[in-house]
Coordinates of C-alpha atoms in Angstrom, one line a residue:
M213 CA 74.3 89.2 123.4
E214 CA 71.3 90.3 125.3
E215 CA 72.5 88.7 128.5
A216 CA 75.8 88.8 130.2
L217 CA 77.7 85.6 130.5
G218 CA 79.9 84.7 133.5
E219 CA 78.0 86.6 136.2
D220 CA 78.6 83.7 138.6
C221 CA 82.3 84.1 138.5
G222 CA 82.5 85.0 142.1
G223 CA 83.4 88.7 141.6
P224 CA 83.3 91.5 139.1
P225 CA 84.2 90.6 135.5
E226 CA 87.8 91.1 134.5
G227 CA 87.2 91.6 130.8
Q228 CA 84.6 92.2 128.2
L229 CA 84.2 91.3 124.6
L230 CA 82.0 93.8 122.8
I231 CA 79.6 92.2 120.4
G232 CA 77.8 94.8 118.4
R233 CA 76.1 97.1 121.0
R234 CA 76.0 94.3 123.6
A235 CA 78.7 93.3 126.0
L236 CA 79.6 89.7 126.6
T237 CA 81.0 89.6 130.1
V238 CA 83.8 87.2 130.4
C239 CA 85.2 85.5 133.4
L240 CA 88.9 85.1 132.7
S241 CA 90.2 82.8 135.3
R242 CA 88.3 82.2 138.5
S243 CA 85.7 79.6 137.6
T244 CA 84.7 76.9 135.3
N245 CA 82.6 79.3 133.2
S246 CA 82.6 78.4 129.6
L247 CA 84.6 81.3 128.4
C248 CA 87.3 80.9 130.9
R249 CA 90.5 79.2 129.7
L250 CA 91.6 75.9 131.1
E251 CA 94.8 77.2 132.7
D252 CA 96.7 73.9 133.0
S253 CA 97.7 71.7 130.2
M254 CA 96.3 68.2 130.3
D255 CA 98.2 65.0 130.5
A256 CA 98.2 62.8 127.4
C257 CA 95.3 60.6 128.5
A258 CA 93.1 63.5 129.5
L259 CA 93.9 65.2 126.2
W260 CA 92.9 62.1 124.3
E261 CA 89.5 62.1 126.1
R262 CA 89.0 65.7 125.3
Y263 CA 90.0 65.0 121.6
K264 CA 87.3 62.3 121.4
T265 CA 84.7 64.6 123.1
Y266 CA 85.1 67.6 120.8
L267 CA 86.2 66.0 117.5
V268 CA 84.0 67.2 114.6
D269 CA 84.2 64.3 112.1
H270 CA 82.4 64.2 108.7
P271 CA 83.7 61.2 106.7
S272 CA 81.4 62.2 103.8
L273 CA 83.5 65.3 103.4
G274 CA 86.8 63.7 104.2
L275 CA 87.1 66.3 106.9
R276 CA 87.9 66.4 110.7
L277 CA 88.3 69.3 113.0
D278 CA 90.1 68.9 116.3
I279 CA 89.7 71.7 118.8
S280 CA 91.0 69.8 121.9
R281 CA 94.0 72.1 122.2
M282 CA 91.8 75.2 122.4
K283 CA 91.3 75.7 126.2
F284 CA 87.7 76.7 126.4
G285 CA 85.8 75.7 129.4
P286 CA 83.4 72.7 129.8
H287 CA 80.1 74.7 129.3
F288 CA 81.2 76.8 126.4
F289 CA 78.8 75.4 123.8
E290 CA 75.9 75.4 126.2
E291 CA 76.3 79.1 127.1
M292 CA 76.9 80.1 123.5
A293 CA 73.6 78.5 122.4
A294 CA 71.6 81.7 122.1
P295 CA 74.0 83.7 119.9
V296 CA 74.6 80.6 117.9
E297 CA 70.9 80.2 117.1
R298 CA 70.8 83.9 116.0
A299 CA 73.8 83.2 113.7
F300 CA 72.0 80.2 112.2
D301 CA 68.9 82.3 111.7
A302 CA 70.8 85.1 110.0
M303 CA 72.6 82.6 107.7
A304 CA 69.3 81.0 106.7
Q305 CA 67.9 84.4 105.8
L306 CA 71.0 85.3 103.8
E307 CA 70.7 82.2 101.8
K308 CA 67.0 83.0 101.1
G309 CA 68.0 86.3 99.6
A310 CA 67.8 88.8 102.4
V311 CA 70.0 91.9 102.1
A312 CA 73.0 90.8 104.1
N313 CA 75.3 93.7 103.0
P314 CA 73.2 96.6 104.2
D315 CA 76.0 99.2 103.6
E316 CA 75.7 98.5 99.9
D317 CA 72.1 97.3 99.9
R318 CA 73.1 94.0 98.4
Q319 CA 72.2 90.3 98.6
V320 CA 75.0 87.9 99.3
G321 CA 74.7 84.8 97.0
H322 CA 77.9 82.8 96.8
Y323 CA 76.2 79.8 98.3
W324 CA 73.7 79.8 95.4
L325 CA 76.6 79.3 93.0
R326 CA 77.0 75.6 94.0
T327 CA 73.3 75.0 94.6
P328 CA 71.4 77.2 92.1
S329 CA 68.0 75.9 93.4
L330 CA 68.6 78.0 96.5
A331 CA 68.6 81.2 94.5
P332 CA 65.7 83.5 95.4
T333 CA 64.5 83.8 91.8
P334 CA 64.3 81.3 88.9
E335 CA 66.2 83.9 86.8
I336 CA 69.2 83.8 89.0
A337 CA 69.2 80.0 89.2
T338 CA 69.1 79.9 85.4
Q339 CA 71.9 82.4 85.0
I340 CA 74.1 80.3 87.3
E341 CA 73.4 77.0 85.5
H342 CA 73.8 78.6 82.1
T343 CA 77.2 80.1 83.0
V344 CA 78.6 76.8 84.2
A345 CA 77.4 75.1 81.0
R346 CA 79.0 77.8 78.9
I347 CA 82.3 77.5 80.8
E348 CA 82.4 73.8 80.2
T349 CA 81.5 74.2 76.5
F350 CA 84.1 76.9 76.0
A351 CA 86.9 75.0 77.8
Q352 CA 86.1 71.9 75.7
A353 CA 86.2 74.0 72.5
V354 CA 89.6 75.5 73.5
H355 CA 91.1 72.1 74.3
S356 CA 89.9 70.5 71.1
G357 CA 91.2 73.4 69.0
K358 CA 87.8 74.4 67.8
I359 CA 88.5 77.8 69.4
R360 CA 92.1 78.7 68.5
P361 CA 94.3 81.7 68.2
P362 CA 94.7 83.3 64.7
G363 CA 98.3 82.3 64.3
A364 CA 98.5 78.9 66.0
D365 CA 96.7 75.6 65.9
R366 CA 95.6 75.8 69.6
F367 CA 95.9 77.7 72.8
T368 CA 98.6 76.4 75.2
D369 CA 98.8 79.0 77.9
I370 CA 96.5 81.2 80.0
L371 CA 97.5 84.7 81.1
H372 CA 95.2 85.7 84.0
V373 CA 95.0 89.5 84.6
G374 CA 93.3 90.3 87.9
I375 CA 93.9 91.2 91.5
G376 CA 92.7 90.4 95.0
G377 CA 89.8 87.9 95.0
S378 CA 89.9 87.8 91.3
A379 CA 93.4 86.3 91.4
L380 CA 93.9 84.7 94.8
G381 CA 91.3 81.9 94.3
P382 CA 92.7 80.9 90.9
Q383 CA 96.2 81.0 92.2
L384 CA 95.2 78.8 95.1
A385 CA 93.6 76.4 92.8
Q386 CA 96.6 76.2 90.5
G387 CA 98.9 75.6 93.5
A388 CA 96.5 73.0 95.1
L389 CA 95.6 71.1 91.9
G390 CA 98.1 71.9 89.2
K391 CA 100.4 69.3 87.6
S392 CA 102.7 69.0 84.7
T393 CA 100.1 67.3 82.5
D394 CA 97.5 70.1 82.8
A395 CA 95.6 71.0 79.6
M396 CA 97.0 74.5 79.7
R397 CA 99.6 76.4 81.6
I398 CA 98.5 79.5 83.6
H399 CA 100.4 82.7 84.4
F400 CA 99.2 85.6 86.5
L401 CA 99.5 89.4 86.4
D402 CA 98.1 90.3 89.8
N403 CA 99.8 93.7 90.4
T404 CA 100.7 96.9 88.7
D405 CA 104.4 96.4 89.1
P406 CA 106.1 96.9 85.7
D407 CA 109.0 94.6 86.5
G408 CA 106.6 91.8 87.5
I409 CA 104.6 92.3 84.3
E410 CA 107.8 92.3 82.2
R411 CA 108.9 89.1 83.9
V412 CA 105.7 87.2 83.1
L413 CA 105.6 88.5 79.5
S414 CA 109.2 87.6 78.9
T415 CA 108.6 84.1 80.3
L416 CA 105.9 83.6 77.6
G417 CA 107.9 85.3 74.9
A418 CA 106.7 86.1 71.4
E419 CA 105.8 82.5 70.4
G420 CA 104.1 81.9 73.7
L421 CA 102.0 85.0 73.5
S422 CA 100.7 84.0 70.1
R423 CA 99.3 80.8 71.7
T424 CA 98.0 82.5 74.9
L425 CA 94.4 83.1 76.0
V426 CA 94.2 86.2 78.1
L427 CA 91.6 86.3 80.9
V428 CA 90.9 89.8 82.2
V429 CA 88.9 89.7 85.4
S430 CA 87.3 92.8 87.0
K431 CA 83.7 93.2 88.1
S432 CA 83.5 96.9 87.4
G433 CA 86.3 97.2 84.9
G434 CA 87.6 100.2 87.0
T435 CA 90.2 98.4 89.0
K436 CA 93.4 100.3 88.1
E437 CA 95.8 97.4 88.7
T438 CA 93.8 95.1 86.4
R439 CA 93.3 97.9 83.8
N440 CA 97.0 98.6 83.8
G441 CA 97.9 94.9 83.4
M442 CA 95.5 94.7 80.4
L443 CA 97.0 97.8 78.8
E444 CA 100.5 96.4 79.2
V445 CA 99.5 93.1 77.6
Q446 CA 97.7 94.9 74.8
A447 CA 100.9 96.9 74.2
A448 CA 102.9 93.6 74.1
F449 CA 100.5 92.2 71.5
R450 CA 100.7 95.3 69.3
K451 CA 104.5 95.2 69.5
L452 CA 104.4 91.7 68.1
G453 CA 101.8 92.4 65.5
L454 CA 99.2 90.2 67.2
A455 CA 95.5 91.0 67.4
F456 CA 94.4 91.1 71.0
G457 CA 90.7 90.7 70.7
P458 CA 90.7 87.2 69.2
Q459 CA 92.7 86.0 72.2
A460 CA 91.0 87.9 75.0
V461 CA 88.1 86.9 77.4
A462 CA 86.5 89.2 79.9
I463 CA 85.0 88.1 83.2
T464 CA 83.1 91.1 84.4
A465 CA 79.7 92.6 85.2
E466 CA 77.2 93.2 82.5
G467 CA 77.5 96.8 81.2
S468 CA 80.8 97.4 83.0
A469 CA 83.6 99.5 81.6
L470 CA 85.5 96.3 80.8
S471 CA 82.4 94.7 79.1
K472 CA 82.1 97.8 76.9
V473 CA 85.8 97.5 75.9
A474 CA 85.4 93.8 75.2
T475 CA 82.3 94.4 73.0
Q476 CA 83.9 97.3 71.1
E477 CA 87.1 95.3 70.4
N478 CA 85.4 92.1 69.5
W479 CA 86.9 90.0 72.3
L480 CA 86.5 86.3 72.0
E481 CA 84.0 85.8 74.9
Q482 CA 82.6 87.4 78.0
F483 CA 81.5 85.6 81.2
P484 CA 79.5 87.3 84.0
M485 CA 80.2 88.5 87.5
W486 CA 77.2 89.4 89.6
S487 CA 76.7 92.2 92.2
W488 CA 75.7 89.5 94.8
V489 CA 79.1 87.8 94.6
G490 CA 82.1 89.5 96.2
G491 CA 85.6 89.0 94.9
R492 CA 86.8 87.1 97.9
T493 CA 83.9 84.6 97.7
S494 CA 84.0 84.3 93.9
Q495 CA 86.0 81.1 93.4
T496 CA 82.8 79.0 92.7
S497 CA 81.7 81.6 90.1
A498 CA 83.2 82.1 86.6
V499 CA 86.1 83.9 88.3
G500 CA 87.4 80.5 89.6
L501 CA 85.6 78.0 87.3
L502 CA 86.8 79.3 84.0
P503 CA 90.6 79.2 84.6
A504 CA 90.1 75.9 86.4
A505 CA 88.2 74.3 83.5
L506 CA 90.7 75.6 81.0
Q507 CA 93.5 73.9 83.0
G508 CA 91.5 70.7 82.9
F509 CA 90.5 70.6 86.6
D510 CA 87.2 68.8 87.4
I511 CA 85.0 71.8 88.2
K512 CA 82.0 69.5 88.8
A513 CA 83.8 67.8 91.6
F514 CA 85.0 71.2 92.9
L515 CA 81.4 72.5 93.0
A516 CA 80.2 69.2 94.5
G517 CA 82.7 69.6 97.4
A518 CA 81.5 73.1 98.1
R519 CA 77.9 72.1 97.9
D520 CA 78.3 69.1 100.2
C521 CA 80.2 71.3 102.7
D522 CA 77.4 73.9 102.6
E523 CA 74.9 71.2 103.5
I524 CA 77.0 70.0 106.5
T525 CA 77.6 73.6 107.7
R526 CA 73.9 74.3 107.7
L527 CA 73.4 71.8 110.5
R528 CA 71.9 73.6 113.5
D529 CA 74.0 71.6 115.9
A530 CA 77.0 73.7 116.8
R531 CA 79.0 70.7 118.0
R532 CA 78.7 69.0 114.7
N533 CA 78.9 72.0 112.4
P534 CA 82.6 72.6 111.5
A535 CA 82.1 76.1 110.3
M536 CA 80.3 77.2 113.4
V537 CA 82.9 75.5 115.5
L538 CA 85.6 77.5 113.7
A539 CA 83.7 80.7 114.2
L540 CA 83.3 79.9 117.9
M541 CA 86.9 79.2 118.4
W542 CA 87.8 82.5 116.7
L543 CA 85.4 84.2 119.2
Y544 CA 86.8 82.3 122.1
S545 CA 90.4 83.4 121.1
R546 CA 89.3 87.0 121.8
S547 CA 87.6 86.2 125.1
A548 CA 90.3 87.7 127.2
G549 CA 89.8 91.0 125.5
V550 CA 93.0 90.6 123.4
A551 CA 92.8 90.1 119.7
K552 CA 94.9 87.1 118.7
D553 CA 96.4 86.4 115.3
M554 CA 95.6 83.2 113.4
V555 CA 98.6 81.4 112.2
V556 CA 97.8 79.0 109.3
L557 CA 100.1 76.1 108.9
P558 CA 99.2 73.6 106.2
Y559 CA 101.5 70.6 106.1
K560 CA 101.1 70.2 102.4
D561 CA 103.1 72.0 99.7
R562 CA 100.0 72.2 97.6
L563 CA 98.3 74.4 100.2
E564 CA 101.2 76.9 100.5
L565 CA 99.0 79.7 99.2
F566 CA 96.1 78.9 101.5
S567 CA 97.2 81.3 104.2
R568 CA 97.3 84.1 101.6
Y569 CA 93.8 83.2 100.4
L570 CA 92.5 83.2 104.0
Q571 CA 94.3 86.5 104.6
Q572 CA 91.9 88.2 102.2
L573 CA 88.8 86.2 103.0
I574 CA 89.1 86.7 106.8
M575 CA 90.8 90.1 107.1
E576 CA 88.9 91.9 104.4
S577 CA 85.6 90.4 105.8
L578 CA 86.2 90.8 109.5
G579 CA 88.5 93.8 109.8
K580 CA 85.9 96.4 110.6
S581 CA 85.7 99.6 112.7
R582 CA 82.0 99.7 113.2
D583 CA 79.3 97.2 114.0
L584 CA 75.9 96.9 112.2
S585 CA 74.4 99.6 114.5
G586 CA 77.2 102.1 113.7
N587 CA 79.0 101.8 116.9
V588 CA 82.8 102.2 116.9
I589 CA 84.5 98.8 117.6
Q590 CA 87.7 97.1 116.8
Q591 CA 87.2 93.8 115.0
G592 CA 89.4 91.6 113.0
I593 CA 91.7 88.6 112.9
S594 CA 95.2 89.0 111.5
V595 CA 96.1 85.9 109.4
Y596 CA 99.5 84.8 108.4
G597 CA 101.2 81.5 107.7
N598 CA 103.7 79.3 105.8
K599 CA 103.8 75.6 105.0
G600 CA 105.0 72.8 107.2
S601 CA 107.6 71.8 107.8
T602 CA 109.2 75.0 106.4
D603 CA 107.7 76.8 109.4
Q604 CA 109.9 74.7 111.6
H605 CA 112.9 76.7 110.2
A606 CA 111.1 80.1 110.1
Y607 CA 109.0 81.4 112.9
V608 CA 108.0 78.5 115.2
Q609 CA 110.8 79.7 117.5
Q610 CA 108.8 82.8 118.2
L611 CA 105.5 81.0 118.3
R612 CA 106.7 78.8 121.1
E613 CA 108.8 81.2 123.1
G614 CA 108.0 84.7 122.0
I615 CA 104.9 86.9 122.5
H616 CA 101.8 84.9 123.1
N617 CA 99.3 86.7 120.8
F618 CA 98.1 84.0 118.4
F619 CA 96.5 80.6 117.9
V620 CA 97.4 78.1 115.3
T621 CA 95.3 76.3 112.6
F622 CA 97.2 73.2 111.5
I623 CA 96.1 71.6 108.3
D624 CA 96.9 67.9 107.8
V625 CA 96.4 66.0 104.5
V626 CA 96.4 62.3 105.2
H627 CA 97.2 61.0 101.7
D628 CA 100.8 61.7 100.8
A629 CA 101.3 61.4 97.1
Q630 CA 100.3 59.3 94.0
A631 CA 103.7 57.8 93.6
A632 CA 104.9 54.7 95.5
P633 CA 106.7 55.7 98.7
T634 CA 110.4 56.0 99.0
F635 CA 111.8 54.7 102.3
V636 CA 114.3 57.2 103.8
E637 CA 115.0 55.4 107.1
D638 CA 115.1 51.8 108.4
G639 CA 113.3 50.5 105.3
Q640 CA 110.0 51.7 106.7
I641 CA 110.0 55.4 107.3
T642 CA 109.0 57.8 104.5
S643 CA 109.3 61.5 103.9
G644 CA 105.5 61.7 104.5
D645 CA 106.0 60.1 107.9
Y646 CA 108.5 62.8 108.8
L647 CA 106.0 65.5 107.6
L648 CA 103.4 64.1 110.0
G649 CA 106.0 63.8 112.7
F650 CA 107.0 67.4 112.4
M651 CA 103.4 68.6 112.5
L652 CA 102.5 66.6 115.6
G653 CA 105.8 67.5 117.2
T654 CA 105.3 71.3 116.5
R655 CA 101.8 71.1 117.8
R656 CA 102.9 69.3 121.0
A657 CA 105.8 71.8 121.6
L658 CA 103.4 74.7 121.3
Y659 CA 100.8 73.1 123.6
D660 CA 103.3 72.3 126.2
N661 CA 104.1 76.0 126.4
D662 CA 100.4 77.0 126.6
R663 CA 100.0 77.9 122.9
E664 CA 96.6 76.9 121.6
S665 CA 95.8 75.3 118.3
M666 CA 93.2 73.6 116.1
T667 CA 93.9 70.8 113.6
L668 CA 91.9 70.5 110.4
T669 CA 92.4 67.1 108.7
I670 CA 91.4 66.3 105.1
D671 CA 91.8 62.9 103.4
R672 CA 93.5 64.1 100.2
M673 CA 94.1 67.2 98.1
N674 CA 91.8 67.1 95.0
P675 CA 89.1 69.3 93.4
R676 CA 86.4 68.2 95.7
A677 CA 88.5 68.7 98.8
L678 CA 89.4 72.2 97.7
G679 CA 85.7 73.0 97.3
V680 CA 85.2 71.7 100.8
L681 CA 87.9 73.9 102.3
I682 CA 86.8 77.1 100.5
A683 CA 83.1 76.6 101.5
L684 CA 84.1 75.8 105.1
F685 CA 85.9 79.0 105.7
E686 CA 83.5 81.1 103.7
R687 CA 80.7 80.1 106.1
A688 CA 82.8 80.3 109.2
V689 CA 83.5 84.0 108.3
G690 CA 79.7 84.5 107.9
Y691 CA 78.9 83.0 111.2
Y692 CA 81.6 84.9 113.0
A693 CA 80.4 88.2 111.6
T694 CA 76.9 87.6 112.9
L695 CA 78.3 86.6 116.4
V696 CA 80.2 89.9 116.7
G697 CA 77.6 92.0 114.9
I698 CA 79.5 93.3 111.8
N699 CA 79.0 93.4 108.0
A700 CA 81.4 90.8 106.5
Y701 CA 80.5 91.6 102.9
H702 CA 81.8 95.2 102.3
Q703 CA 85.3 96.7 102.4
P704 CA 85.3 100.4 103.0
G705 CA 88.9 100.4 104.0
V706 CA 89.9 99.1 100.6
E707 CA 87.8 101.8 98.9
A708 CA 89.5 104.4 101.0
G709 CA 92.9 103.3 99.8
K710 CA 91.8 103.4 96.2
V711 CA 90.5 107.0 96.7
A712 CA 93.8 108.1 98.2
A713 CA 95.8 106.4 95.4
N714 CA 93.8 108.3 92.8
E715 CA 94.5 111.6 94.7
V716 CA 98.2 110.8 94.4
I717 CA 98.0 110.3 90.7
S718 CA 96.0 113.5 90.3
L719 CA 98.7 115.3 92.3
Q720 CA 101.4 113.9 90.1
K721 CA 99.7 115.2 87.0
Q722 CA 99.4 118.6 88.6
V723 CA 103.1 118.6 89.5
M724 CA 104.2 117.6 86.1
Q725 CA 102.1 120.3 84.4
S726 CA 103.5 123.0 86.7
M727 CA 107.2 121.8 86.2
R728 CA 106.8 121.7 82.4
S729 CA 105.4 125.2 82.4
S730 CA 108.1 126.7 84.7
K731 CA 111.1 124.9 83.0
Q732 CA 113.2 125.6 86.1
A733 CA 114.8 123.3 88.6
A734 CA 113.4 123.7 92.1
T735 CA 113.3 121.9 95.5
V736 CA 110.3 119.8 96.5
E737 CA 109.1 122.4 99.0
A738 CA 109.3 125.1 96.3
I739 CA 107.3 123.0 93.9
A740 CA 104.7 122.1 96.5
T741 CA 104.3 125.8 97.4
S742 CA 104.1 126.8 93.7
I743 CA 101.0 124.6 93.1
G744 CA 99.4 125.6 96.4
R745 CA 100.0 122.2 98.1
P746 CA 102.7 122.8 100.7
D747 CA 100.9 120.2 102.9
Q748 CA 101.8 117.5 100.2
A749 CA 105.5 118.1 100.2
E750 CA 106.3 114.5 101.3
T751 CA 104.1 112.9 98.7
I752 CA 105.5 115.2 96.0
F753 CA 109.0 114.2 97.2
K754 CA 108.2 110.5 96.7
I755 CA 106.6 111.2 93.3
L756 CA 109.7 113.1 92.0
E757 CA 112.1 110.6 93.4
H758 CA 110.3 107.8 91.5
L759 CA 110.0 109.8 88.3
S760 CA 113.7 110.9 88.2
A761 CA 114.9 107.3 88.9
N762 CA 113.1 105.9 85.9
P763 CA 114.2 106.7 82.3
G764 CA 111.9 108.4 79.9
R765 CA 109.8 110.0 82.6
G766 CA 110.9 113.6 81.8
I767 CA 112.2 114.5 85.3
K768 CA 115.9 115.1 86.1
K769 CA 117.2 115.3 89.7
H770 CA 120.1 117.6 90.7
P771 CA 121.4 116.0 94.0
A772 CA 122.4 118.2 96.9
E773 CA 123.9 117.8 100.4
T774 CA 120.6 116.4 101.6
P775 CA 117.8 114.7 99.7
F776 CA 115.5 117.6 100.7
N777 CA 117.7 120.2 99.1
A778 CA 117.9 118.4 95.8
R779 CA 116.3 120.2 92.8
F780 CA 114.1 118.7 90.2
E781 CA 113.4 119.9 86.7
A782 CA 111.3 118.8 83.8
V783 CA 113.3 117.8 80.7
D784 CA 112.4 116.7 77.2

């Protein structure tokens, strides 16, 4: 911010929150300044009045946001008005097509996916609309049996191969919306773990694979985990004498390595990924829509929910805009100069994966070491969670009485279930009543011990509500990033990890070539020295331990009195 807040605190500031190149001076405890915490818990009546004052209620979305148990001061929204206006302006420019990811010189267009008319060119709008229509047509053809596998009358299962944003969104949708009567069953390969891959493939079995539609999802086609999963599945198909191409669909960028493979091998279909949609914000693109449509979910309702939430979260009234309120509460939680974790506790089994979804969306977007001006900063919000009331028997003990380094986001779903209720107590109390009781009880227990929380309430869990939730947090992330002056739409840390992993694989190849040439057993240190990489002895030790422990890898270990004196040799 250009100006410093809290200069009337009656003394020098006790803390600062760095926002880009500007310092937001924060009064921590000595006045009623907006960023000061309310040190004392309120009694029930006062808390009820605060609840009514700050409740963000949008019946058209089936959404309420309660921030009464976040202890910001009475002038918080007034004094945040200037940075909030700048955040609104930046979001408006983003939606018009301004470059919002300067590090990669890219537009950011996931909001266009649910409102194509917002796209900056007619060509982009047409591509979006055409893709949704193709997805609906394709899913209908699969369900009717018009599109079928070569050896069966219809596809019954989906095998989704992808990782990160390409998998977390579809996994969330399956958990939130799936039921036993879905049009197709879905299975996921979201890692390069051979045991995990084998477990999924064995679950499908030979007969199941013959009726499985394989979705391979990778924008570039160069993601190693996804490539490995695809190659493992192709090998399983060959082993069973099945043709892979007629049962495979690619979701990828035009001209990518994956697209070239799909074209050369005559895959069944391809659907697009665009440079202006990041993986973690891709659930309203083909990445999320295709598996959802194939399972029989109402993707029009899902898109409508996201679109309606986008409209509400464009409101330039911070007090009525739930996404801006979330972003401001995240900012407030750092106002004492201490980064606090966000604990996500949805009291609904169907939202068990929501904390994992938000982990990527928030942590990959906001965990940055530099601001937009290149200054070194430390930004990020660590996200973890469980489901209620499972959390009651997991880590609520620490939340209430352990280290105070977090705030909680409770999620309440008002509608219990489709089935008629079963009364478990006194002929009038249901399991759902207890679920609400545990949520309210946990929230009260935390508040009574000075632990802050927000409560997000939705009417029911359905495709439209899922669209609302996803759009809400996507925009909250965008607003927060502008408030603190960072780029939310790149992930250099992820790329650094990929580069380092490739270096490990290159080192392994070098080690294997040297050992096969020498044909002599040697210690790790000797092997590292022989290839001129003594600095990589630890990595080589891990590589050789792994290879020698797995059959058929061509490395034998000769144990010694310590692991470091063990000798390794290449064998046929």
